[in-house]
PDB file of C-alpha atoms in Angstrom:
ATOM      1  CA  ALA A 770      81.170 116.954 101.991  1.00  0.00           C
ATOM      2  CA  THR A 771      83.250 114.181 100.502  1.00  0.00           C
ATOM      3  CA  ALA A 772      81.660 110.981  99.247  1.00  0.00           C
ATOM      4  CA  ALA A 773      81.942 107.833 101.320  1.00  0.00           C
ATOM      5  CA  ALA A 774      84.514 105.205 100.395  1.00  0.00           C
ATOM      6  CA  ALA A 775      83.318 102.084  98.623  1.00  0.00           C
ATOM      7  CA  THR A 776      84.793  98.624  98.102  1.00  0.00           C
ATOM      8  CA  VAL A 777      84.726  96.500  94.964  1.00  0.00           C
ATOM      9  CA  LEU A 778      85.292  92.753  94.610  1.00  0.00           C
ATOM     10  CA  MET A 779      87.099  91.584  91.470  1.00  0.00           C
ATOM     11  CA  LYS A 780      88.019  88.324  89.756  1.00  0.00           C
ATOM     12  CA  HIS A 781      88.838  86.932  86.282  1.00  0.00           C
ATOM     13  CA  PHE A 782      92.151  88.763  85.887  1.00  0.00           C
ATOM     14  CA  PRO A 783      94.296  88.385  82.752  1.00  0.00           C
ATOM     15  CA  ARG A 784      96.094  85.023  82.729  1.00  0.00           C
ATOM     16  CA  SER A 785      99.501  86.727  82.645  1.00  0.00           C
ATOM     17  CA  TRP A 786      98.655  88.430  85.966  1.00  0.00           C
ATOM     18  CA  VAL A 787      97.904  85.200  87.832  1.00  0.00           C
ATOM     19  CA  MET A 788     100.473  82.800  86.406  1.00  0.00           C
ATOM     20  CA  PRO A 789     102.873  81.175  88.894  1.00  0.00           C
ATOM     21  CA  GLY A 790     105.580  83.693  89.649  1.00  0.00           C
ATOM     22  CA  ALA A 791     103.435  86.655  88.571  1.00  0.00           C
ATOM     23  CA  LEU A 792     100.937  86.479  91.438  1.00  0.00           C
ATOM     24  CA  ALA A 793     103.143  88.563  93.752  1.00  0.00           C
ATOM     25  CA  GLY A 794     102.730  91.491  91.346  1.00  0.00           C
ATOM     26  CA  LEU A 795      98.930  91.261  91.275  1.00  0.00           C
ATOM     27  CA  PRO A 796      98.258  94.011  93.870  1.00  0.00           C
ATOM     28  CA  GLY A 797     100.462  96.430  91.915  1.00  0.00           C
ATOM     29  CA  ARG A 798      98.779  95.635  88.612  1.00  0.00           C
ATOM     30  CA  ILE A 799      95.321  96.050  90.124  1.00  0.00           C
ATOM     31  CA  THR A 800      96.371  99.366  91.695  1.00  0.00           C
ATOM     32  CA  LYS A 801      97.720 100.591  88.339  1.00  0.00           C
ATOM     33  CA  LEU A 802      94.480  99.640  86.556  1.00  0.00           C
ATOM     34  CA  LEU A 803      92.104 101.090  89.148  1.00  0.00           C
ATOM     35  CA  SER A 804      94.114 104.269  89.795  1.00  0.00           C
ATOM     36  CA  LYS A 805      93.312 105.358  86.222  1.00  0.00           C
ATOM     37  CA  PHE A 806      89.760 105.939  87.458  1.00  0.00           C
ATOM     38  CA  GLY A 807      90.432 107.493  90.869  1.00  0.00           C
ATOM     39  CA  ALA A 808      92.304 107.308  94.153  1.00  0.00           C
ATOM     40  CA  LEU A 809      92.231 104.187  96.297  1.00  0.00           C
ATOM     41  CA  ALA A 810      91.638 104.526 100.032  1.00  0.00           C
ATOM     42  CA  ARG A 811      93.822 101.470 100.685  1.00  0.00           C
ATOM     43  CA  PRO A 812      95.787  98.949  98.594  1.00  0.00           C
ATOM     44  CA  PRO A 813      94.026  95.910  97.114  1.00  0.00           C
ATOM     45  CA  ASP A 814      93.625  92.792  99.269  1.00  0.00           C
ATOM     46  CA  ILE A 815      94.171  89.496  97.436  1.00  0.00           C
ATOM     47  CA  LEU A 816      91.772  86.686  98.359  1.00  0.00           C
ATOM     48  CA  ALA A 817      93.554  83.430  97.579  1.00  0.00           C
ATOM     49  CA  ASN A 818      91.484  80.261  97.827  1.00  0.00           C
ATOM     50  CA  ALA A 819      92.887  76.798  97.298  1.00  0.00           C
ATOM     51  CA  GLY A 820      91.663  75.363  94.012  1.00  0.00           C
ATOM     52  CA  ALA A 821      90.022  78.628  92.892  1.00  0.00           C
ATOM     53  CA  PRO A 822      91.382  81.552  90.884  1.00  0.00           C
ATOM     54  CA  PRO A 823      92.401  84.552  92.988  1.00  0.00           C
ATOM     55  CA  ALA A 824      90.006  87.391  93.697  1.00  0.00           C
ATOM     56  CA  ALA A 825      90.700  90.804  95.193  1.00  0.00           C
ATOM     57  CA  THR A 826      89.017  93.698  96.915  1.00  0.00           C
ATOM     58  CA  ALA A 827      89.950  97.346  96.610  1.00  0.00           C
ATOM     59  CA  THR A 828      88.495 100.387  98.320  1.00  0.00           C
ATOM     60  CA  PHE A 829      88.099 103.688  96.508  1.00  0.00           C
ATOM     61  CA  ARG A 830      87.953 107.008  98.334  1.00  0.00           C
ATOM     62  CA  SER A 831      84.772 107.848  96.445  1.00  0.00           C
ATOM     63  CA  SER A 832      81.699 105.658  95.983  1.00  0.00           C
ATOM     64  CA  GLU A 833      81.016 107.484  92.696  1.00  0.00           C
ATOM     65  CA  VAL A 834      84.390 106.348  91.345  1.00  0.00           C
ATOM     66  CA  ALA A 835      83.731 102.778  92.516  1.00  0.00           C
ATOM     67  CA  GLN A 836      80.379 102.791  90.705  1.00  0.00           C
ATOM     68  CA  GLU A 837      81.980 104.178  87.529  1.00  0.00           C
ATOM     69  CA  VAL A 838      84.754 101.536  87.609  1.00  0.00           C
ATOM     70  CA  THR A 839      82.159  98.795  88.065  1.00  0.00           C
ATOM     71  CA  LYS A 840      80.194 100.013  85.017  1.00  0.00           C
ATOM     72  CA  MET A 841      83.306 100.419  82.878  1.00  0.00           C
ATOM     73  CA  LEU A 842      85.124  97.167  83.690  1.00  0.00           C
ATOM     74  CA  GLN A 843      82.344  94.622  84.286  1.00  0.00           C
ATOM     75  CA  GLY A 844      82.474  92.066  81.476  1.00  0.00           C
ATOM     76  CA  ALA A 845      85.597  93.509  79.793  1.00  0.00           C
ATOM     77  CA  ASP A 846      87.439  90.920  77.693  1.00  0.00           C
ATOM     78  CA  MET A 847      90.721  90.373  79.587  1.00  0.00           C
ATOM     79  CA  ARG A 848      92.372  88.096  77.010  1.00  0.00           C
ATOM     80  CA  SER A 849      95.731  89.060  75.522  1.00  0.00           C
ATOM     81  CA  LYS A 850      96.007  90.095  71.849  1.00  0.00           C
ATOM     82  CA  GLU A 851      97.346  86.622  71.085  1.00  0.00           C
ATOM     83  CA  GLU A 852      94.414  84.914  72.821  1.00  0.00           C
ATOM     84  CA  LYS A 853      91.907  87.133  70.975  1.00  0.00           C
ATOM     85  CA  ALA A 854      93.653  86.401  67.659  1.00  0.00           C
ATOM     86  CA  GLY A 855      92.998  82.696  68.265  1.00  0.00           C
ATOM     87  CA  GLY A 856      89.366  83.382  67.435  1.00  0.00           C
ATOM     88  CA  GLY A 857      86.202  82.526  69.261  1.00  0.00           C
ATOM     89  CA  PRO A 858      84.176  84.499  71.739  1.00  0.00           C
ATOM     90  CA  ALA A 859      85.419  85.256  75.239  1.00  0.00           C
ATOM     91  CA  ARG A 860      84.413  82.677  77.838  1.00  0.00           C
ATOM     92  CA  GLU A 861      82.977  83.852  81.173  1.00  0.00           C
ATOM     93  CA  GLU A 862      86.316  83.332  82.913  1.00  0.00           C
ATOM     94  CA  ASP A 863      87.947  85.601  80.279  1.00  0.00           C
ATOM     95  CA  LYS A 864      85.643  88.491  81.186  1.00  0.00           C
ATOM     96  CA  PHE A 865      86.594  90.781  84.064  1.00  0.00           C
ATOM     97  CA  TRP A 866      84.145  90.421  86.949  1.00  0.00           C
ATOM     98  CA  ILE A 867      83.692  93.316  89.345  1.00  0.00           C
ATOM     99  CA  GLN A 868      80.971  93.983  91.896  1.00  0.00           C
ATOM    100  CA  LEU A 869      80.389  96.947  94.164  1.00  0.00           C
ATOM    101  CA  LEU A 870      80.191  95.680  97.721  1.00  0.00           C
ATOM    102  CA  GLY A 871      78.482  98.831  98.942  1.00  0.00           C
ATOM    103  CA  GLN A 872      79.359 101.640 101.240  1.00  0.00           C
ATOM    104  CA  ASP A 873      82.365 100.954 103.389  1.00  0.00           C
ATOM    105  CA  ALA A 874      81.122 101.476 106.928  1.00  0.00           C
ATOM    106  CA  SER A 875      84.188 100.032 108.633  1.00  0.00           C
ATOM    107  CA  GLU A 876      84.519 103.246 110.658  1.00  0.00           C
ATOM    108  CA  ASP A 877      81.233 102.336 112.327  1.00  0.00           C
ATOM    109  CA  LYS A 878      82.075  98.697 112.954  1.00  0.00           C
ATOM    110  CA  GLU A 879      84.068  97.230 115.778  1.00  0.00           C
ATOM    111  CA  SER A 880      87.268  95.310 115.141  1.00  0.00           C
ATOM    112  CA  CYS A 881      86.605  91.683 114.285  1.00  0.00           C
ATOM    113  CA  ILE A 882      87.889  88.556 112.592  1.00  0.00           C
ATOM    114  CA  VAL A 883      86.285  87.862 109.210  1.00  0.00           C
ATOM    115  CA  VAL A 884      86.156  84.128 108.457  1.00  0.00           C
ATOM    116  CA  ARG A 885      85.563  82.846 104.910  1.00  0.00           C
ATOM    117  CA  GLY A 886      85.692  79.503 103.135  1.00  0.00           C
ATOM    118  CA  PHE A 887      83.628  77.365 105.487  1.00  0.00           C
ATOM    119  CA  PRO A 888      80.998  74.988 104.043  1.00  0.00           C
ATOM    120  CA  ARG A 889      77.217  75.458 104.070  1.00  0.00           C
ATOM    121  CA  SER A 890      76.940  72.804 106.769  1.00  0.00           C
ATOM    122  CA  TRP A 891      78.551  75.174 109.277  1.00  0.00           C
ATOM    123  CA  ALA A 892      76.243  76.932 111.699  1.00  0.00           C
ATOM    124  CA  GLU A 893      76.929  78.895 114.876  1.00  0.00           C
ATOM    125  CA  ALA A 894      77.959  75.765 116.802  1.00  0.00           C
ATOM    126  CA  GLN A 895      80.737  74.851 114.337  1.00  0.00           C
ATOM    127  CA  VAL A 896      82.174  78.376 114.371  1.00  0.00           C
ATOM    128  CA  LYS A 897      82.068  78.470 118.177  1.00  0.00           C
ATOM    129  CA  CYS A 898      83.837  75.104 118.428  1.00  0.00           C
ATOM    130  CA  THR A 899      86.543  76.220 116.004  1.00  0.00           C
ATOM    131  CA  PHE A 900      87.386  79.248 118.156  1.00  0.00           C
ATOM    132  CA  MET A 901      86.861  77.608 121.568  1.00  0.00           C
ATOM    133  CA  THR A 902      90.584  76.973 122.075  1.00  0.00           C
ATOM    134  CA  PHE A 903      91.206  80.719 121.678  1.00  0.00           C
ATOM    135  CA  GLY A 904      89.069  81.735 124.649  1.00  0.00           C
ATOM    136  CA  GLY A 905      85.647  81.622 123.017  1.00  0.00           C
ATOM    137  CA  LEU A 906      83.502  84.112 121.150  1.00  0.00           C
ATOM    138  CA  ALA A 907      82.042  87.340 122.470  1.00  0.00           C
ATOM    139  CA  SER A 908      79.880  87.768 119.346  1.00  0.00           C
ATOM    140  CA  MET A 909      79.404  86.395 115.846  1.00  0.00           C
ATOM    141  CA  THR A 910      77.301  87.247 112.832  1.00  0.00           C
ATOM    142  CA  PHE A 911      76.941  85.546 109.464  1.00  0.00           C
ATOM    143  CA  VAL A 912      77.099  88.115 106.658  1.00  0.00           C
ATOM    144  CA  PRO A 913      76.649  87.894 102.880  1.00  0.00           C
ATOM    145  CA  ASP A 914      79.887  87.431 100.958  1.00  0.00           C
ATOM    146  CA  ALA A 915      80.071  87.822  97.192  1.00  0.00           C
ATOM    147  CA  LEU A 916      82.912  85.328  96.819  1.00  0.00           C
ATOM    148  CA  HIS A 917      81.813  82.531  99.174  1.00  0.00           C
ATOM    149  CA  GLY A 918      78.089  83.154  99.636  1.00  0.00           C
ATOM    150  CA  ARG A 919      78.541  83.977 103.295  1.00  0.00           C
ATOM    151  CA  ALA A 920      81.239  84.889 105.771  1.00  0.00           C
ATOM    152  CA  CYS A 921      81.310  85.211 109.541  1.00  0.00           C
ATOM    153  CA  GLU A 922      82.316  88.315 111.467  1.00  0.00           C
ATOM    154  CA  LEU A 923      83.289  87.460 115.019  1.00  0.00           C
ATOM    155  CA  THR A 924      84.904  88.921 118.099  1.00  0.00           C
ATOM    156  CA  LEU A 925      86.752  86.956 120.734  1.00  0.00           C
ATOM    157  CA  LYS A 926      86.152  87.274 124.466  1.00  0.00           C
ATOM    158  CA  GLU A 927      89.851  88.145 124.657  1.00  0.00           C
ATOM    159  CA  ALA A 928      89.822  90.920 122.053  1.00  0.00           C
ATOM    160  CA  GLU A 929      93.550  91.592 122.325  1.00  0.00           C
ATOM    161  CA  LYS A 930      94.210  88.137 120.800  1.00  0.00           C
ATOM    162  CA  MET A 931      92.114  88.642 117.654  1.00  0.00           C
ATOM    163  CA  GLU A 932      94.857  89.821 115.300  1.00  0.00           C
ATOM    164  CA  HIS A 933      97.167  86.964 116.364  1.00  0.00           C
ATOM    165  CA  VAL A 934      94.382  84.346 116.095  1.00  0.00           C
ATOM    166  CA  ALA A 935      93.398  85.564 112.611  1.00  0.00           C
ATOM    167  CA  ARG A 936      97.006  85.206 111.426  1.00  0.00           C
ATOM    168  CA  GLN A 937      97.335  81.793 113.067  1.00  0.00           C
ATOM    169  CA  LEU A 938      94.153  80.345 111.510  1.00  0.00           C
ATOM    170  CA  ASP A 939      94.382  81.985 108.080  1.00  0.00           C
ATOM    171  CA  GLY A 940      94.888  79.355 105.391  1.00  0.00           C
ATOM    172  CA  THR A 941      94.551  76.373 107.731  1.00  0.00           C
ATOM    173  CA  THR A 942      92.363  73.307 107.546  1.00  0.00           C
ATOM    174  CA  VAL A 943      89.970  73.081 110.482  1.00  0.00           C
ATOM    175  CA  GLY A 944      87.261  70.654 111.541  1.00  0.00           C
ATOM    176  CA  ASP A 945      87.133  67.128 112.887  1.00  0.00           C
ATOM    177  CA  GLY A 946      85.419  65.491 109.902  1.00  0.00           C
ATOM    178  CA  ASP A 947      82.564  64.414 112.167  1.00  0.00           C
ATOM    179  CA  PHE A 948      80.703  67.227 113.938  1.00  0.00           C
ATOM    180  CA  ILE A 949      82.657  69.957 112.135  1.00  0.00           C
ATOM    181  CA  GLU A 950      83.068  69.380 108.401  1.00  0.00           C
ATOM    182  CA  GLU A 951      86.724  69.844 107.456  1.00  0.00           C
ATOM    183  CA  CYS A 952      87.552  72.862 105.345  1.00  0.00           C
ATOM    184  CA  LEU A 953      90.279  75.359 104.503  1.00  0.00           C
ATOM    185  CA  ILE A 954      89.380  78.745 105.983  1.00  0.00           C
ATOM    186  CA  SER A 955      90.710  82.235 105.492  1.00  0.00           C
ATOM    187  CA  CYS A 956      90.730  84.644 108.415  1.00  0.00           C
ATOM    188  CA  THR A 957      91.452  88.344 108.305  1.00  0.00           C
ATOM    189  CA  TYR A 958      91.561  90.834 111.138  1.00  0.00           C
ATOM    190  CA  ARG A 959      89.515  93.939 110.362  1.00  0.00           C
ATOM    191  CA  VAL A 960      90.328  96.978 112.447  1.00  0.00           C
ATOM    192  CA  GLY A 961      87.243  98.919 113.518  1.00  0.00           C
TER     193      GLY A 961
END
């Protein structure tokens, strides 16, 4: 039997990887780095958040490989030779950060929209109001999220619209500033 796939979350990439103009090459650089350890089940996904350094997820075909990569790369000094020559210890943001997100059970999950970036003040009512104009929610669940603390997995009553709605809302500011605190959200459509 083959081992189950597993996803890792990464941040604190080398500065040269995330400079303006270089960001488009980030998925390729991550793939090149991680492929030294084992095969990826799918290409890296870049999680761009306004005002925060980029993060990424990648899914390995083997959970054993994902665990090995996490052990090997966590805390690695990602500074260039020139930056290291400048002296001084590596700061936290200079050290590669990688966390195993666990077994990838997406085969067992239904398709949904994953919403990230909303503030702590948001509860079920705020999420429902945000998606009301798209036909309303069939289901929603708050889930732990290593990057934002929590995310929301939701399905729309009109399931055929989910992929379009996720694209439409991704990277937009939502909220009324009164009942729904304004925020910039990211939405991705996850196929079940």
